[in-house]
Short mmCIF file of C-alpha atoms in Angstrom, two decimals:
data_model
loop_
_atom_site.label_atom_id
_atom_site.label_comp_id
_atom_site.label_asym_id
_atom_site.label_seq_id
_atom_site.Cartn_x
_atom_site.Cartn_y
_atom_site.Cartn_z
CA UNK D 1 136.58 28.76 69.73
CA UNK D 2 134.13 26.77 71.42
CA UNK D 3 131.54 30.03 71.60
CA UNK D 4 131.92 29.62 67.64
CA UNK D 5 131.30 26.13 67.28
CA UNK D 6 128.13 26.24 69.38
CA UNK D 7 126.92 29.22 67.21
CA UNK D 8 127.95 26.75 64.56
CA UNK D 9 125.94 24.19 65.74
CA UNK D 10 122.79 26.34 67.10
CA UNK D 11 122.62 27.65 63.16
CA UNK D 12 122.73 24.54 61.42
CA UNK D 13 120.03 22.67 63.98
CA UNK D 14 117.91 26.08 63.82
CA UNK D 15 117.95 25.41 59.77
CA UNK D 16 116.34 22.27 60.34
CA UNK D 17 113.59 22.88 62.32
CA UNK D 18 111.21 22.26 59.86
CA UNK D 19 111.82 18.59 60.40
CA UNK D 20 110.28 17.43 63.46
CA UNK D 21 107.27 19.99 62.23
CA UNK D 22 107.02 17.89 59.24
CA UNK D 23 107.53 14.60 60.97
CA UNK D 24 105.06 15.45 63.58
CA UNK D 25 102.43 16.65 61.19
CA UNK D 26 102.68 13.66 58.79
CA UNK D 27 102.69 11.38 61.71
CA UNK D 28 99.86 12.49 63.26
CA UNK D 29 97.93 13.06 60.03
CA UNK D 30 98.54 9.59 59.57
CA UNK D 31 97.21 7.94 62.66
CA UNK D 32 93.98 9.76 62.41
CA UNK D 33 93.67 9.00 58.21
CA UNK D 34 94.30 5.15 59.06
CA UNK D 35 92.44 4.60 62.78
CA UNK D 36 89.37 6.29 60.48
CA UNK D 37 89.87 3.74 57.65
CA UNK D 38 89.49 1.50 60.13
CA UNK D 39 86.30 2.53 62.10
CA UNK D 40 84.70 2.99 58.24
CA UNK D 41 85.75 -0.36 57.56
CA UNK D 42 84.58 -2.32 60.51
CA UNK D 43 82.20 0.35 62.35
CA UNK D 44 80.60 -1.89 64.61
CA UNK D 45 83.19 -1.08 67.33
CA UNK D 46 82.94 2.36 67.17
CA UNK D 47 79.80 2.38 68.01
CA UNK D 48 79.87 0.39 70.75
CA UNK D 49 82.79 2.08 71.80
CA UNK D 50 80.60 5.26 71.80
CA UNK D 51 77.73 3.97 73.07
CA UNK D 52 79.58 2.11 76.27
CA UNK D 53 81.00 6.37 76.58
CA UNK D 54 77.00 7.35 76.84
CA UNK D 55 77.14 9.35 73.30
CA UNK D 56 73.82 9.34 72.47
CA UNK D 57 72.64 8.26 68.06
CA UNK D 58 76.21 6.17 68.85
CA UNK D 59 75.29 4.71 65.25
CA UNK D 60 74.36 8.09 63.66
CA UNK D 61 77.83 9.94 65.34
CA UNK D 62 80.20 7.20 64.47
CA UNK D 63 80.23 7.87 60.36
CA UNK D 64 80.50 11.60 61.13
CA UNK D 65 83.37 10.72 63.48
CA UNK D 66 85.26 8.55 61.81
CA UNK D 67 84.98 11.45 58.35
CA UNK D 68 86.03 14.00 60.65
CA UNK D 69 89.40 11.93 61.39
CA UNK D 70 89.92 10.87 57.66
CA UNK D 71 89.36 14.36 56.36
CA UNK D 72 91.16 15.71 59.52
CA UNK D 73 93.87 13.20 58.70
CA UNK D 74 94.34 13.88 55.41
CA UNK D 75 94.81 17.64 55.95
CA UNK D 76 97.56 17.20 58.16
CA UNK D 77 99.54 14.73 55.91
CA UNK D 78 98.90 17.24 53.47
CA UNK D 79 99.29 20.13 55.55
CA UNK D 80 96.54 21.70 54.23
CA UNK D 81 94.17 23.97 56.27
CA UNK D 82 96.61 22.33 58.80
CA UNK D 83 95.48 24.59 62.24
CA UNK D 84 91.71 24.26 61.10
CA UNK D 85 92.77 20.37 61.03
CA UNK D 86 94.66 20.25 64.53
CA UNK D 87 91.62 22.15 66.50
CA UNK D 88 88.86 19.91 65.12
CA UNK D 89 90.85 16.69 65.86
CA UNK D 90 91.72 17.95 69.26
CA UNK D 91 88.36 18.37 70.18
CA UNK D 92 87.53 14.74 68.81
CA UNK D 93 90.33 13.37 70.79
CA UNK D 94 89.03 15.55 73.68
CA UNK D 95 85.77 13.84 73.67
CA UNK D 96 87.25 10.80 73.87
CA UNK D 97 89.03 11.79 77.03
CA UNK D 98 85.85 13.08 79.13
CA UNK D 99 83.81 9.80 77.57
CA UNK D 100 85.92 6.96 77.12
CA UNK D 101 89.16 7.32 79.01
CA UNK D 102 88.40 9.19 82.04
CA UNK D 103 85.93 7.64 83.93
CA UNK D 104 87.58 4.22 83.71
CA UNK D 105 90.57 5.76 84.49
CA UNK D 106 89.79 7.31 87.44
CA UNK D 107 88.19 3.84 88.38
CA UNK D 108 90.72 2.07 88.00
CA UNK D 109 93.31 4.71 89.98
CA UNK D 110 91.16 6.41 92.16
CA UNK D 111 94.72 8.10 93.65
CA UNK D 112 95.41 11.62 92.13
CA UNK D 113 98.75 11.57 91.76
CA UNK D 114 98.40 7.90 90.01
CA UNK D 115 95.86 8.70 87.97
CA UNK D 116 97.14 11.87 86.60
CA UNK D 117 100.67 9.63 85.68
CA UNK D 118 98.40 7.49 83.99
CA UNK D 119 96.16 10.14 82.62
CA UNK D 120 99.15 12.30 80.54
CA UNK D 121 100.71 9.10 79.35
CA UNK D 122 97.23 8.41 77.17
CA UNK D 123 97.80 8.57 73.38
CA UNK D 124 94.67 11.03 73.56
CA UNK D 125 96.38 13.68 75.59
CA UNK D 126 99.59 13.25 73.90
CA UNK D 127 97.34 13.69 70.54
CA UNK D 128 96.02 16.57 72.37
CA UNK D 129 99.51 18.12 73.00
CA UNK D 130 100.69 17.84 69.93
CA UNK D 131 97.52 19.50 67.61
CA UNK D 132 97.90 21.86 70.17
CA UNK D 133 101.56 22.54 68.97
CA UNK D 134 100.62 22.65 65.16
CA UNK D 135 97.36 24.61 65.87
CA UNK D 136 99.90 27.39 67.10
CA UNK D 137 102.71 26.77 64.64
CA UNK D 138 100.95 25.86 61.74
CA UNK D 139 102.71 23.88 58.60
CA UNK D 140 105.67 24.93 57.72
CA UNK D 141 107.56 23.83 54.42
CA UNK D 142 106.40 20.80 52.81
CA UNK D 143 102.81 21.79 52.73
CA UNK D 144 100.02 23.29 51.20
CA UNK D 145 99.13 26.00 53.72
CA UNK D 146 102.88 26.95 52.69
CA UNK D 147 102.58 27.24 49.06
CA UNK D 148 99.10 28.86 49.47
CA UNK D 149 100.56 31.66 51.56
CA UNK D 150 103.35 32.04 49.13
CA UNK D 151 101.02 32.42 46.22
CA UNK D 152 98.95 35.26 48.31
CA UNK D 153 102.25 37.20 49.60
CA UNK D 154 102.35 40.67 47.51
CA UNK D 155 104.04 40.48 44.34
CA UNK D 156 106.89 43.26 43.46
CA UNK D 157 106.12 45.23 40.18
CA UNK D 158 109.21 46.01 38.05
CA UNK D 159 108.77 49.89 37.65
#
C-alpha cells in the first residue's frame, strides 16, 4: 500500500518537472534582461566597475557587455537558443568572478575554508551553477527551442 502510494507520488512529481526548469530559466533570464537595462541605462558604473576589475577599453567593453546580458537574457525568458544563452552568460558571470569578486574576496578572507564559504554563496557562482544546469538540460516545454525541435522531428506519411 504504501510502495503504491510512493509510486503514486514519484509519478505525479516526475510529471512536473518541467516546472522548476521553467521557473529557473525565466528567473534567470530575467535577472540578466533587467541588471542589463540597467547598466544601458546608467553605464557609468559599469565601467567603473570594470575598470576598478583591470578590464582594459572598460568604456568600449561595457555596451558589448551589458548587450550580451540583454540578448542573453532575453533568450532564456524565451527559451530560445536557450544552451547557446546559458554558456555565453556563464562565461560573463565567470569574468566577473576572476575580476571583480575574487581578489577582494580573498582580501577580505584570506582563510581557505572562509573564503571558499563566502566564495559559493556569491550570486555569480550560483548564476554559474545554474546556466550550467540549463546548458546541459536545455528548455524544456514552454519554449522556443521546444517548438523548434518539434517542428524539425520527422513527419509520418500516410501511405
Amino acid at each position: 500500500m504504501l510502495s503504491a502510494r510512493l509510486t503514486e507520488t514519484k509519478k505525479a512529481l516526475s510529471s512536473l518537472a518541467w516546472l522548476p526548469n521553467l521557473a529557473l530559466r525565466v528567473s534567470v533570464g530575467f535577472v540578466f534582461f533587467s541588471g542589463a537595462v540597467t547598466k544601458l541605462t546608467d553605464p557609468d558604473q559599469l565601467v567603473a566597475t570594470l575598470r576598478a576589475g583591470g578590464i582594459p577599453l572598460a568604456g568600449s567593453v561595457a555596451p558589448v557587455l551589458a548587450t550580451i546580458e540583454l540578448v542573453g537574457g532575453a533568450a532564456l525568458v524565451l527559451g530560445l537558443g536557450t544552451r547557446v544563452a546559458a554558456l555565453v552568460l556563464a562565461g560573463v558571470m565567470g569574468g566577473a568572478l576572476v575580476t571583480t569578486i575574487i581578489g577582494p574576496l580573498s582580501d577580505k578572507y584570506p582563510d581557505p575554508s572562509t573564503f571558499l564559504s563566502n566564495f559559493f554563496y556569491t550570486p555569480e557562482w550560483l548564476l554559474i551553477l545554474v546556466l550550467g544546469w540549463m546548458l546541459c538540460a536545455g528548455a524544456d516545454r514552454f519554449s522556443i527551442d521546444a517548438l523548434l525541435r518539434g517542428r524539425r522531428s520527422p513527419r509520418t506519411t500516410q501511405p
